Short mmCIF file of C-alpha atoms in Angstrom, two decimals:
data_model
loop_
_atom_site.label_atom_id
_atom_site.label_comp_id
_atom_site.label_asym_id
_atom_site.label_seq_id
_atom_site.Cartn_x
_atom_site.Cartn_y
_atom_site.Cartn_z
CA MET A 421 20.46 -40.75 -2.23
CA ASP A 422 23.88 -42.33 -2.38
CA ASN A 423 23.06 -45.81 -1.08
CA GLY A 424 19.80 -47.34 -2.14
CA ASN A 425 17.50 -47.81 -5.07
CA VAL A 426 16.38 -44.78 -7.04
CA GLU A 427 14.25 -44.24 -10.10
CA ILE A 428 13.76 -41.27 -12.42
CA PRO A 429 9.99 -40.94 -12.97
CA ILE A 430 10.31 -37.54 -14.68
CA CYS A 431 13.00 -36.24 -17.02
CA THR A 432 11.82 -33.40 -19.25
CA HIS A 433 13.92 -31.33 -21.63
CA ILE A 434 13.53 -27.65 -20.71
CA LYS A 435 15.76 -25.88 -23.22
CA SER A 436 18.96 -25.89 -25.25
CA LEU A 437 21.79 -23.47 -24.59
CA GLY A 438 23.53 -23.47 -27.95
CA ASP A 439 24.88 -26.67 -29.47
CA THR A 440 26.70 -27.92 -26.40
CA ALA A 441 24.38 -27.53 -23.39
CA GLN A 442 20.92 -28.82 -22.45
CA ILE A 443 18.77 -28.28 -19.34
CA PHE A 444 16.53 -31.06 -18.02
CA HIS A 445 13.89 -30.98 -15.29
CA THR A 446 14.16 -34.23 -13.31
CA VAL A 447 12.61 -35.96 -10.35
CA VAL A 448 14.75 -38.56 -8.58
CA ARG A 449 12.73 -40.87 -6.36
CA ASP A 450 14.50 -42.62 -3.48
CA LEU A 451 12.60 -45.89 -3.17
CA ARG A 452 14.02 -46.77 0.23
CA TRP A 453 13.04 -43.50 1.91
CA GLU A 454 10.03 -42.80 -0.36
CA THR A 455 11.29 -39.27 -1.04
CA ASP A 456 11.34 -37.25 -4.26
CA TYR A 457 14.16 -34.85 -5.15
CA VAL A 458 13.41 -32.25 -7.82
CA HIS A 459 16.29 -30.83 -9.89
CA ASP A 460 17.06 -28.84 -13.00
CA ILE A 461 20.25 -30.36 -14.39
CA THR A 462 22.45 -28.68 -16.99
CA VAL A 463 24.41 -31.14 -19.14
CA ILE A 464 27.24 -30.06 -21.44
CA ILE A 465 29.20 -31.83 -24.15
CA LYS A 466 32.94 -31.48 -23.64
CA TYR A 467 35.77 -33.68 -24.93
CA ASN A 468 33.15 -36.00 -26.51
CA LYS A 469 31.59 -36.67 -23.09
CA LEU A 470 28.34 -35.66 -21.42
CA LEU A 471 29.14 -33.80 -18.20
CA ILE A 472 26.93 -32.35 -15.51
CA ASP A 473 27.63 -28.63 -15.40
CA ASP A 474 25.08 -27.43 -12.86
CA VAL A 475 22.33 -28.79 -10.61
CA LYS A 476 19.56 -26.59 -9.24
CA GLU A 477 17.66 -28.33 -6.44
CA TYR A 478 14.13 -27.41 -5.43
CA LYS A 479 12.91 -28.00 -1.90
#
């Protein structure tokens, strides 16, 4: 997934974890290899920035 064209056909908010963390269900589609990667991504707010805290990948 690190060298090619990708798109995000699905990005759904799953839940909030307090005021500073959110979990999103995402599908990343690699257009070159025609492969989908399914993740739950936890994003946190820290130092006025959005940071990825955790990524759970489904196979």
